[in-house]
mmCIF file of C-alpha atoms in Angstrom:
data_model
loop_
_atom_site.group_PDB
_atom_site.id
_atom_site.type_symbol
_atom_site.label_atom_id
_atom_site.label_comp_id
_atom_site.label_asym_id
_atom_site.label_seq_id
_atom_site.Cartn_x
_atom_site.Cartn_y
_atom_site.Cartn_z
ATOM 1 C CA UNK A 1 145.102 136.437 127.126
ATOM 2 C CA UNK A 2 141.540 135.880 125.954
ATOM 3 C CA UNK A 3 138.575 138.205 126.595
ATOM 4 C CA UNK A 4 137.382 136.068 129.613
ATOM 5 C CA UNK A 5 140.773 136.448 131.291
ATOM 6 C CA UNK A 6 140.739 140.207 130.533
ATOM 7 C CA UNK A 7 137.355 140.523 132.178
ATOM 8 C CA UNK A 8 138.521 138.589 135.150
ATOM 9 C CA UNK A 9 141.476 140.969 135.630
ATOM 10 C CA UNK A 10 139.085 143.937 135.152
ATOM 11 C CA UNK A 11 136.796 142.489 137.841
ATOM 12 C CA UNK A 12 139.641 142.075 140.300
ATOM 13 C CA UNK A 13 140.866 145.630 139.821
ATOM 14 C CA UNK A 14 137.385 147.177 140.015
ATOM 15 C CA UNK A 15 135.974 145.201 142.943
ATOM 16 C CA UNK A 16 139.022 146.152 145.073
ATOM 17 C CA UNK A 17 138.517 149.870 144.331
ATOM 18 C CA UNK A 18 134.750 150.000 144.569
ATOM 19 C CA UNK A 19 133.570 147.622 147.358
ATOM 20 C CA UNK A 20 133.494 149.249 150.761
ATOM 21 C CA UNK A 21 135.992 146.662 152.134
ATOM 22 C CA UNK A 22 136.686 143.661 149.930
ATOM 23 C CA UNK A 23 139.499 142.474 152.112
ATOM 24 C CA UNK A 24 137.775 142.720 155.469
ATOM 25 C CA UNK A 25 137.792 138.900 156.064
ATOM 26 C CA UNK A 26 140.655 137.726 153.837
ATOM 27 C CA UNK A 27 143.786 139.391 152.495
ATOM 28 C CA UNK A 28 144.883 140.188 148.989
ATOM 29 C CA UNK A 29 147.470 137.550 149.356
ATOM 30 C CA UNK A 30 144.663 135.007 150.146
ATOM 31 C CA UNK A 31 142.828 136.139 147.134
ATOM 32 C CA UNK A 32 145.834 135.835 144.710
ATOM 33 C CA UNK A 33 146.495 132.298 146.087
ATOM 34 C CA UNK A 34 142.831 131.313 145.543
ATOM 35 C CA UNK A 35 142.799 132.654 141.914
ATOM 36 C CA UNK A 36 146.055 131.148 140.947
ATOM 37 C CA UNK A 37 145.139 127.723 142.357
ATOM 38 C CA UNK A 38 141.773 127.746 140.545
ATOM 39 C CA UNK A 39 143.289 128.839 137.166
ATOM 40 C CA UNK A 40 145.941 126.092 137.421
ATOM 41 C CA UNK A 41 143.187 123.423 137.020
ATOM 42 C CA UNK A 42 140.416 125.325 135.125
ATOM 43 C CA UNK A 43 140.273 127.154 131.758
ATOM 44 C CA UNK A 44 138.360 130.372 131.315
ATOM 45 C CA UNK A 45 137.185 129.822 127.795
ATOM 46 C CA UNK A 46 133.472 130.748 128.114
ATOM 47 C CA UNK A 47 131.206 133.337 129.616
ATOM 48 C CA UNK A 48 129.527 130.707 131.836
ATOM 49 C CA UNK A 49 132.875 129.622 133.242
ATOM 50 C CA UNK A 50 133.904 133.226 133.945
ATOM 51 C CA UNK A 51 130.579 133.939 135.703
ATOM 52 C CA UNK A 52 130.969 130.907 137.859
ATOM 53 C CA UNK A 53 134.500 131.589 138.802
ATOM 54 C CA UNK A 54 133.777 135.224 139.754
ATOM 55 C CA UNK A 55 130.933 134.037 141.994
ATOM 56 C CA UNK A 56 133.400 131.531 143.562
ATOM 57 C CA UNK A 57 135.815 134.427 144.202
ATOM 58 C CA UNK A 58 133.117 136.503 145.869
ATOM 59 C CA UNK A 59 132.039 133.578 147.957
ATOM 60 C CA UNK A 60 135.608 132.881 149.073
ATOM 61 C CA UNK A 61 136.307 136.562 149.993
ATOM 62 C CA UNK A 62 132.977 137.529 151.532
ATOM 63 C CA UNK A 63 131.638 134.225 152.837
ATOM 64 C CA UNK A 64 128.461 134.607 154.831
ATOM 65 C CA UNK A 65 128.782 138.416 155.262
ATOM 66 C CA UNK A 66 127.841 139.848 151.947
ATOM 67 C CA UNK A 67 125.022 138.320 149.822
ATOM 68 C CA UNK A 68 124.603 141.649 147.871
ATOM 69 C CA UNK A 69 127.882 141.438 145.976
ATOM 70 C CA UNK A 70 127.352 139.038 143.047
ATOM 71 C CA UNK A 71 127.671 138.499 139.316
ATOM 72 C CA UNK A 72 124.608 138.616 137.018
ATOM 73 C CA UNK A 73 123.889 138.119 133.340
ATOM 74 C CA UNK A 74 122.760 141.231 131.554
ATOM 75 C CA UNK A 75 119.970 139.343 129.756
ATOM 76 C CA UNK A 76 117.298 137.573 131.710
ATOM 77 C CA UNK A 77 116.434 134.076 130.378
ATOM 78 C CA UNK A 78 113.556 133.006 132.655
ATOM 79 C CA UNK A 79 111.922 129.654 132.139
ATOM 80 C CA UNK A 80 108.179 129.528 132.814
ATOM 81 C CA UNK A 81 108.318 127.554 136.027
ATOM 82 C CA UNK A 82 108.024 128.618 139.617
ATOM 83 C CA UNK A 83 109.887 126.419 142.144
ATOM 84 C CA UNK A 84 109.656 126.023 145.856
ATOM 85 C CA UNK A 85 111.598 124.122 148.443
ATOM 86 C CA UNK A 86 109.037 122.248 150.626
ATOM 87 C CA UNK A 87 110.931 120.815 153.606
ATOM 88 C CA UNK A 88 114.091 119.551 151.756
ATOM 89 C CA UNK A 89 112.634 118.745 148.360
ATOM 90 C CA UNK A 90 112.267 121.056 145.396
ATOM 91 C CA UNK A 91 108.901 121.252 143.686
ATOM 92 C CA UNK A 92 107.428 123.065 140.787
ATOM 93 C CA UNK A 93 104.426 124.875 142.109
ATOM 94 C CA UNK A 94 103.516 126.827 138.951
ATOM 95 C CA UNK A 95 104.117 126.283 135.231
ATOM 96 C CA UNK A 96 102.383 126.874 131.955
ATOM 97 C CA UNK A 97 102.793 123.129 131.269
ATOM 98 C CA UNK A 98 100.196 121.512 133.498
ATOM 99 C CA UNK A 99 102.128 118.257 133.482
ATOM 100 C CA UNK A 100 104.963 119.878 135.493
ATOM 101 C CA UNK A 101 102.783 121.333 138.300
ATOM 102 C CA UNK A 102 103.360 119.964 141.708
ATOM 103 C CA UNK A 103 106.080 117.624 140.611
ATOM 104 C CA UNK A 104 109.383 116.990 142.447
ATOM 105 C CA UNK A 105 112.437 118.011 140.583
ATOM 106 C CA UNK A 106 115.008 115.171 140.325
ATOM 107 C CA UNK A 107 117.470 116.270 137.619
ATOM 108 C CA UNK A 108 118.107 119.152 135.326
ATOM 109 C CA UNK A 109 120.018 118.484 132.087
ATOM 110 C CA UNK A 110 120.637 114.989 133.394
ATOM 111 C CA UNK A 111 122.388 116.347 136.555
ATOM 112 C CA UNK A 112 121.015 115.335 139.887
ATOM 113 C CA UNK A 113 119.706 118.529 141.631
ATOM 114 C CA UNK A 114 121.913 117.700 144.663
ATOM 115 C CA UNK A 115 125.012 117.967 142.456
ATOM 116 C CA UNK A 116 123.915 121.333 141.060
ATOM 117 C CA UNK A 117 123.032 122.566 144.528
ATOM 118 C CA UNK A 118 126.561 121.603 145.610
ATOM 119 C CA UNK A 119 128.014 123.764 142.865
ATOM 120 C CA UNK A 120 125.745 126.705 143.910
ATOM 121 C CA UNK A 121 126.860 126.383 147.596
ATOM 122 C CA UNK A 122 130.474 126.868 146.481
ATOM 123 C CA UNK A 123 129.642 130.042 144.532
ATOM 124 C CA UNK A 124 126.890 131.777 146.487
ATOM 125 C CA UNK A 125 127.534 133.957 149.523
ATOM 126 C CA UNK A 126 124.589 133.491 151.956
ATOM 127 C CA UNK A 127 124.171 134.074 155.566
ATOM 128 C CA UNK A 128 120.925 132.033 155.994
ATOM 129 C CA UNK A 129 119.702 128.655 154.675
ATOM 130 C CA UNK A 130 116.587 130.528 153.677
ATOM 131 C CA UNK A 131 118.529 132.672 151.180
ATOM 132 C CA UNK A 132 120.214 129.620 149.780
ATOM 133 C CA UNK A 133 116.798 127.951 149.095
ATOM 134 C CA UNK A 134 115.477 131.237 147.681
ATOM 135 C CA UNK A 135 118.313 131.529 145.262
ATOM 136 C CA UNK A 136 118.164 127.925 144.234
ATOM 137 C CA UNK A 137 114.485 128.370 143.457
ATOM 138 C CA UNK A 138 115.393 131.422 141.297
ATOM 139 C CA UNK A 139 118.443 129.960 139.627
ATOM 140 C CA UNK A 140 116.774 126.762 138.514
ATOM 141 C CA UNK A 141 114.261 128.761 136.553
ATOM 142 C CA UNK A 142 116.972 130.814 134.871
ATOM 143 C CA UNK A 143 118.488 129.343 131.614
ATOM 144 C CA UNK A 144 121.757 131.218 132.042
ATOM 145 C CA UNK A 145 122.455 129.752 135.371
ATOM 146 C CA UNK A 146 121.294 126.268 134.342
ATOM 147 C CA UNK A 147 123.712 126.507 131.381
ATOM 148 C CA UNK A 148 126.409 127.732 133.743
ATOM 149 C CA UNK A 149 126.018 124.928 136.251
ATOM 150 C CA UNK A 150 125.577 122.112 133.715
ATOM 151 C CA UNK A 151 128.287 123.316 131.316
ATOM 152 C CA UNK A 152 125.949 123.603 128.408
ATOM 153 C CA UNK A 153 124.964 126.347 126.061
ATOM 154 C CA UNK A 154 121.396 125.844 124.977
ATOM 155 C CA UNK A 155 118.020 127.572 124.535
ATOM 156 C CA UNK A 156 116.253 124.880 126.470
ATOM 157 C CA UNK A 157 116.663 122.787 129.646
ATOM 158 C CA UNK A 158 115.658 119.175 130.371
ATOM 159 C CA UNK A 159 113.803 118.625 133.640
ATOM 160 C CA UNK A 160 113.366 115.113 135.076
ATOM 161 C CA UNK A 161 110.555 115.176 137.606
ATOM 162 C CA UNK A 162 108.565 112.864 139.865
ATOM 163 C CA UNK A 163 104.861 113.224 139.869
ATOM 164 C CA UNK A 164 102.292 110.710 141.262
ATOM 165 C CA UNK A 165 104.963 108.054 141.492
ATOM 166 C CA UNK A 166 106.004 108.461 137.822
ATOM 167 C CA UNK A 167 109.309 109.806 136.587
ATOM 168 C CA UNK A 168 108.863 112.021 133.530
ATOM 169 C CA UNK A 169 111.195 114.292 131.361
ATOM 170 C CA UNK A 170 110.143 117.729 130.039
ATOM 171 C CA UNK A 171 112.042 120.148 127.806
ATOM 172 C CA UNK A 172 111.497 123.741 128.849
ATOM 173 C CA UNK A 173 112.292 126.341 126.106
ATOM 174 C CA UNK A 174 112.952 129.965 126.471
ATOM 175 C CA UNK A 175 109.813 131.970 125.464
ATOM 176 C CA UNK A 176 109.961 135.689 125.982
ATOM 177 C CA UNK A 177 106.404 136.181 124.756
ATOM 178 C CA UNK A 178 104.935 134.451 127.732
ATOM 179 C CA UNK A 179 105.307 135.398 131.336
ATOM 180 C CA UNK A 180 103.546 134.989 134.734
ATOM 181 C CA UNK A 181 101.298 137.768 135.892
ATOM 182 C CA UNK A 182 103.208 140.759 137.257
ATOM 183 C CA UNK A 183 101.248 142.018 140.297
ATOM 184 C CA UNK A 184 101.517 145.480 141.746
ATOM 185 C CA UNK A 185 103.760 146.082 144.768
ATOM 186 C CA UNK A 186 100.806 146.674 147.090
ATOM 187 C CA UNK A 187 97.272 145.525 147.540
ATOM 188 C CA UNK A 188 94.606 145.496 150.252
ATOM 189 C CA UNK A 189 92.248 142.534 150.979
ATOM 190 C CA UNK A 190 89.477 142.209 153.624
ATOM 191 C CA UNK A 191 89.737 138.986 155.512
ATOM 192 C CA UNK A 192 87.975 137.637 158.601
ATOM 193 C CA UNK A 193 88.053 140.727 160.899
ATOM 194 C CA UNK A 194 91.328 141.769 159.404
ATOM 195 C CA UNK A 195 92.836 143.780 156.551
ATOM 196 C CA UNK A 196 95.761 142.201 154.726
ATOM 197 C CA UNK A 197 98.260 144.547 153.075
ATOM 198 C CA UNK A 198 100.673 143.116 150.590
ATOM 199 C CA UNK A 199 103.906 145.012 150.468
ATOM 200 C CA UNK A 200 106.119 142.906 148.166
ATOM 201 C CA UNK A 201 108.625 145.581 147.148
ATOM 202 C CA UNK A 202 110.075 148.710 148.862
ATOM 203 C CA UNK A 203 109.038 150.894 145.917
ATOM 204 C CA UNK A 204 106.217 153.231 145.015
ATOM 205 C CA UNK A 205 103.092 151.554 143.526
ATOM 206 C CA UNK A 206 102.596 151.459 139.822
ATOM 207 C CA UNK A 207 99.686 153.867 140.212
ATOM 208 C CA UNK A 208 99.549 156.643 142.827
ATOM 209 C CA UNK A 209 101.804 156.779 145.906
ATOM 210 C CA UNK A 210 101.994 155.453 149.333
ATOM 211 C CA UNK A 211 100.076 158.472 150.822
ATOM 212 C CA UNK A 212 97.183 157.671 148.575
ATOM 213 C CA UNK A 213 97.461 154.030 149.398
ATOM 214 C CA UNK A 214 97.261 154.848 153.220
ATOM 215 C CA UNK A 215 94.321 157.145 152.669
ATOM 216 C CA UNK A 216 92.477 154.277 151.028
ATOM 217 C CA UNK A 217 93.532 151.944 153.852
ATOM 218 C CA UNK A 218 92.219 154.348 156.507
ATOM 219 C CA UNK A 219 88.876 154.560 154.673
ATOM 220 C CA UNK A 220 88.488 150.852 154.486
ATOM 221 C CA UNK A 221 89.553 150.362 158.133
ATOM 222 C CA UNK A 222 87.064 152.990 159.356
ATOM 223 C CA UNK A 223 84.155 151.900 157.187
ATOM 224 C CA UNK A 224 84.529 148.272 158.351
ATOM 225 C CA UNK A 225 85.585 149.018 161.954
ATOM 226 C CA UNK A 226 88.709 146.891 161.645
ATOM 227 C CA UNK A 227 91.686 147.209 163.890
ATOM 228 C CA UNK A 228 93.566 143.975 162.943
ATOM 229 C CA UNK A 229 96.220 144.251 160.218
ATOM 230 C CA UNK A 230 98.319 141.627 158.484
ATOM 231 C CA UNK A 231 101.406 143.008 156.576
ATOM 232 C CA UNK A 232 102.516 140.551 154.021
ATOM 233 C CA UNK A 233 106.093 141.336 153.109
ATOM 234 C CA UNK A 234 106.845 137.925 151.529
ATOM 235 C CA UNK A 235 108.990 138.252 148.393
ATOM 236 C CA UNK A 236 110.172 141.705 149.364
ATOM 237 C CA UNK A 237 113.827 141.776 148.242
ATOM 238 C CA UNK A 238 114.290 145.491 148.844
ATOM 239 C CA UNK A 239 114.304 148.891 147.176
ATOM 240 C CA UNK A 240 113.824 152.249 148.939
ATOM 241 C CA UNK A 241 113.494 151.682 152.742
ATOM 242 C CA UNK A 242 111.689 155.075 153.284
ATOM 243 C CA UNK A 243 108.683 154.206 151.113
ATOM 244 C CA UNK A 244 106.974 152.500 153.975
ATOM 245 C CA UNK A 245 107.046 155.341 156.343
ATOM 246 C CA UNK A 246 103.439 156.651 155.805
ATOM 247 C CA UNK A 247 102.184 153.144 156.399
ATOM 248 C CA UNK A 248 104.200 152.861 159.606
ATOM 249 C CA UNK A 249 102.754 156.140 160.831
ATOM 250 C CA UNK A 250 99.201 154.877 160.331
ATOM 251 C CA UNK A 251 99.861 151.483 161.916
ATOM 252 C CA UNK A 252 101.482 153.003 165.085
ATOM 253 C CA UNK A 253 97.959 153.337 166.527
ATOM 254 C CA UNK A 254 97.983 151.647 169.967
ATOM 255 C CA UNK A 255 94.519 150.242 169.290
ATOM 256 C CA UNK A 256 95.721 148.270 166.274
ATOM 257 C CA UNK A 257 96.935 144.654 166.306
ATOM 258 C CA UNK A 258 99.540 144.083 163.647
ATOM 259 C CA UNK A 259 101.259 140.893 162.385
ATOM 260 C CA UNK A 260 103.891 140.747 159.702
ATOM 261 C CA UNK A 261 104.306 137.649 157.333
ATOM 262 C CA UNK A 262 107.872 136.910 156.300
ATOM 263 C CA UNK A 263 109.559 134.388 154.042
ATOM 264 C CA UNK A 264 112.975 133.365 152.610
ATOM 265 C CA UNK A 265 112.809 136.066 149.883
ATOM 266 C CA UNK A 266 112.763 139.023 152.411
ATOM 267 C CA UNK A 267 116.111 140.671 151.760
ATOM 268 C CA UNK A 268 117.976 143.968 151.819
ATOM 269 C CA UNK A 269 115.586 146.830 152.383
ATOM 270 C CA UNK A 270 112.862 144.209 152.924
ATOM 271 C CA UNK A 271 114.593 143.632 156.304
ATOM 272 C CA UNK A 272 114.442 147.327 157.074
ATOM 273 C CA UNK A 273 110.734 147.145 156.616
ATOM 274 C CA UNK A 274 110.548 144.144 158.889
ATOM 275 C CA UNK A 275 112.539 145.855 161.625
ATOM 276 C CA UNK A 276 110.452 148.973 161.398
ATOM 277 C CA UNK A 277 107.258 146.912 161.670
ATOM 278 C CA UNK A 278 108.578 145.080 164.723
ATOM 279 C CA UNK A 279 109.502 148.429 166.269
ATOM 280 C CA UNK A 280 105.852 149.584 166.150
ATOM 281 C CA UNK A 281 104.753 146.410 167.913
ATOM 282 C CA UNK A 282 104.110 143.906 165.172
ATOM 283 C CA UNK A 283 104.193 140.272 165.814
ATOM 284 C CA UNK A 284 105.738 138.139 163.059
ATOM 285 C CA UNK A 285 104.797 134.886 161.414
ATOM 286 C CA UNK A 286 106.122 132.756 158.505
ATOM 287 C CA UNK A 287 109.692 131.658 157.674
ATOM 288 C CA UNK A 288 113.206 132.905 158.307
ATOM 289 C CA UNK A 289 114.287 135.655 155.995
ATOM 290 C CA UNK A 290 117.049 135.676 153.370
ATOM 291 C CA UNK A 291 119.610 137.752 155.253
ATOM 292 C CA UNK A 292 121.129 138.327 158.651
ATOM 293 C CA UNK A 293 120.078 141.609 160.204
ATOM 294 C CA UNK A 294 123.665 142.914 160.117
ATOM 295 C CA UNK A 295 125.294 142.636 156.737
ATOM 296 C CA UNK A 296 126.749 144.516 153.708
ATOM 297 C CA UNK A 297 124.397 146.312 151.273
ATOM 298 C CA UNK A 298 123.474 149.516 149.388
ATOM 299 C CA UNK A 299 124.638 148.146 146.051
ATOM 300 C CA UNK A 300 125.998 149.836 143.010
ATOM 301 C CA UNK A 301 127.017 148.011 139.735
ATOM 302 C CA UNK A 302 129.663 147.927 137.007
ATOM 303 C CA UNK A 303 129.689 145.920 133.682
ATOM 304 C CA UNK A 304 132.551 143.817 132.470
ATOM 305 C CA UNK A 305 133.802 145.195 129.192
ATOM 306 C CA UNK A 306 133.981 142.051 127.004
ATOM 307 C CA UNK A 307 131.130 139.859 128.296
ATOM 308 C CA UNK A 308 127.472 139.903 129.151
ATOM 309 C CA UNK A 309 128.041 140.188 132.864
ATOM 310 C CA UNK A 310 127.258 142.851 135.524
ATOM 311 C CA UNK A 311 128.722 142.968 138.985
ATOM 312 C CA UNK A 312 126.784 144.216 141.898
ATOM 313 C CA UNK A 313 128.863 145.382 144.927
ATOM 314 C CA UNK A 314 128.231 146.729 148.389
ATOM 315 C CA UNK A 315 129.004 150.336 149.314
ATOM 316 C CA UNK A 316 127.927 150.159 152.923
ATOM 317 C CA UNK A 317 127.841 147.872 155.991
ATOM 318 C CA UNK A 318 124.800 147.870 158.301
ATOM 319 C CA UNK A 319 125.367 146.821 161.847
ATOM 320 C CA UNK A 320 122.380 145.781 163.973
ATOM 321 C CA UNK A 321 121.879 147.258 167.492
ATOM 322 C CA UNK A 322 119.699 144.629 169.238
ATOM 323 C CA UNK A 323 119.098 146.856 172.349
ATOM 324 C CA UNK A 324 117.528 149.658 170.381
ATOM 325 C CA UNK A 325 116.442 147.465 167.410
ATOM 326 C CA UNK A 326 117.958 149.590 164.752
ATOM 327 C CA UNK A 327 120.455 149.392 161.919
ATOM 328 C CA UNK A 328 123.561 151.552 162.003
ATOM 329 C CA UNK A 329 125.214 152.272 158.704
ATOM 330 C CA UNK A 330 128.931 152.478 158.039
ATOM 331 C CA UNK A 331 130.140 154.075 154.761
ATOM 332 C CA UNK A 332 133.882 153.570 154.831
ATOM 333 C CA UNK A 333 136.397 150.846 155.644
ATOM 334 C CA UNK A 334 137.919 152.962 158.431
ATOM 335 C CA UNK A 335 134.514 153.346 160.101
ATOM 336 C CA UNK A 336 133.957 149.632 159.934
ATOM 337 C CA UNK A 337 137.166 148.955 161.851
ATOM 338 C CA UNK A 338 135.375 150.115 164.993
ATOM 339 C CA UNK A 339 132.820 147.296 164.790
ATOM 340 C CA UNK A 340 133.513 144.797 167.499
ATOM 341 C CA UNK A 341 131.873 141.742 165.909
ATOM 342 C CA UNK A 342 130.661 140.758 162.485
ATOM 343 C CA UNK A 343 128.974 137.682 163.801
ATOM 344 C CA UNK A 344 125.592 137.419 161.985
ATOM 345 C CA UNK A 345 122.449 138.291 163.997
ATOM 346 C CA UNK A 346 119.383 136.396 162.843
ATOM 347 C CA UNK A 347 115.639 137.085 162.773
ATOM 348 C CA UNK A 348 113.340 134.383 163.876
ATOM 349 C CA UNK A 349 109.525 134.713 163.463
ATOM 350 C CA UNK A 350 107.286 134.596 166.543
ATOM 351 C CA UNK A 351 105.264 131.959 164.904
ATOM 352 C CA UNK A 352 107.027 129.572 162.379
ATOM 353 C CA UNK A 353 104.508 128.590 159.659
ATOM 354 C CA UNK A 354 104.984 127.585 156.010
ATOM 355 C CA UNK A 355 102.723 126.212 153.265
ATOM 356 C CA UNK A 356 102.756 122.566 152.309
ATOM 357 C CA UNK A 357 102.564 121.057 148.779
ATOM 358 C CA UNK A 358 98.778 120.308 149.387
ATOM 359 C CA UNK A 359 98.342 123.951 150.299
ATOM 360 C CA UNK A 360 99.710 124.970 146.862
ATOM 361 C CA UNK A 361 97.560 122.300 145.123
ATOM 362 C CA UNK A 362 94.427 123.537 146.775
ATOM 363 C CA UNK A 363 95.192 127.222 146.438
ATOM 364 C CA UNK A 364 95.326 127.673 150.201
ATOM 365 C CA UNK A 365 97.584 129.914 152.242
ATOM 366 C CA UNK A 366 98.067 128.439 155.675
ATOM 367 C CA UNK A 367 100.261 131.274 156.777
ATOM 368 C CA UNK A 368 97.525 133.828 156.286
ATOM 369 C CA UNK A 369 95.043 131.597 157.929
ATOM 370 C CA UNK A 370 97.256 131.285 161.021
ATOM 371 C CA UNK A 371 98.055 134.967 161.024
ATOM 372 C CA UNK A 372 94.236 135.698 161.260
ATOM 373 C CA UNK A 373 93.976 133.236 164.181
ATOM 374 C CA UNK A 374 96.754 134.973 166.005
ATOM 375 C CA UNK A 375 95.202 138.402 165.521
ATOM 376 C CA UNK A 376 91.829 137.124 166.679
ATOM 377 C CA UNK A 377 93.397 135.676 169.837
ATOM 378 C CA UNK A 378 94.908 139.078 170.609
ATOM 379 C CA UNK A 379 91.597 140.779 169.914
ATOM 380 C CA UNK A 380 89.840 138.613 172.464
ATOM 381 C CA UNK A 381 92.461 139.451 175.089
ATOM 382 C CA UNK A 382 91.718 143.203 174.725
#
């Protein structure tokens, strides 16, 4: 037995013990059959192959219900590109190499992106198409995942792109010295008769705290006589769901008009923030989010002993009560047995708006522009 097979067995033992209910959808017998069938035609002789197989196991067992349980590489190998699905095509919207900007991705390491996406679908548990797109955007800028999907082991990736009708090839190298700007979790911006609040992570700001942030917000609102608020939670993949409470207390004012912007990267505690904002009367605009409202979550982790891999696993299940618009948490398998249905419940924005390739090229944000229009229409009605 090699070290990869040892780590596979370790994973299977530990996930059964640690996950709140790993066999809630399929039995241990189903799992054993799946593992044995896979190993009869595949060799586990590399870390990349082990990682992919573990992901396939998680996808098989937890399907659309648990996107929190996953396998990650301990070392981050990010390439300096930012990708975005626009309609059904994948584009590079930001890159240090100007030649790559706003190009359509056709191949990576000479594999058509459609073939790589097919492999991701077999190994990624996702409840929404939005989360599938979000993860593809992330995976294709991660050298570990590119190596895993293309069965290579390299410090570079070859991108074939289409730009202005021309097909070009670019080699992207790992460079840990360069990185995109890392913005703070929060900021405040004055717009046309509105204040935009960016809340991109359920975590305390890098400087100060949420109470100080809200004090500043109150002062700006009062000084400018503004009662329209845009809460931009795009990219909020979670954290501590209680951090937002002081902001919610301020926004509860019945004289305020609030609209929340969402996108495919809203996930985990990000959806808690969304539900809380809806419950104080916020309208919503943007895209579908990366999770169903009811799902597993509250992750913990363990590392595999012989390889560079970490497993995240869910310790709770959150059911959604649509009547009272709140999440109910379950902490044990026995508690979960009382749940009548695990059918996913999905969020849909009141106004569906997303940015186009031209918007990215021009530095425009159509979603914010439309949010301002919606708020102004509500203001005129008052």
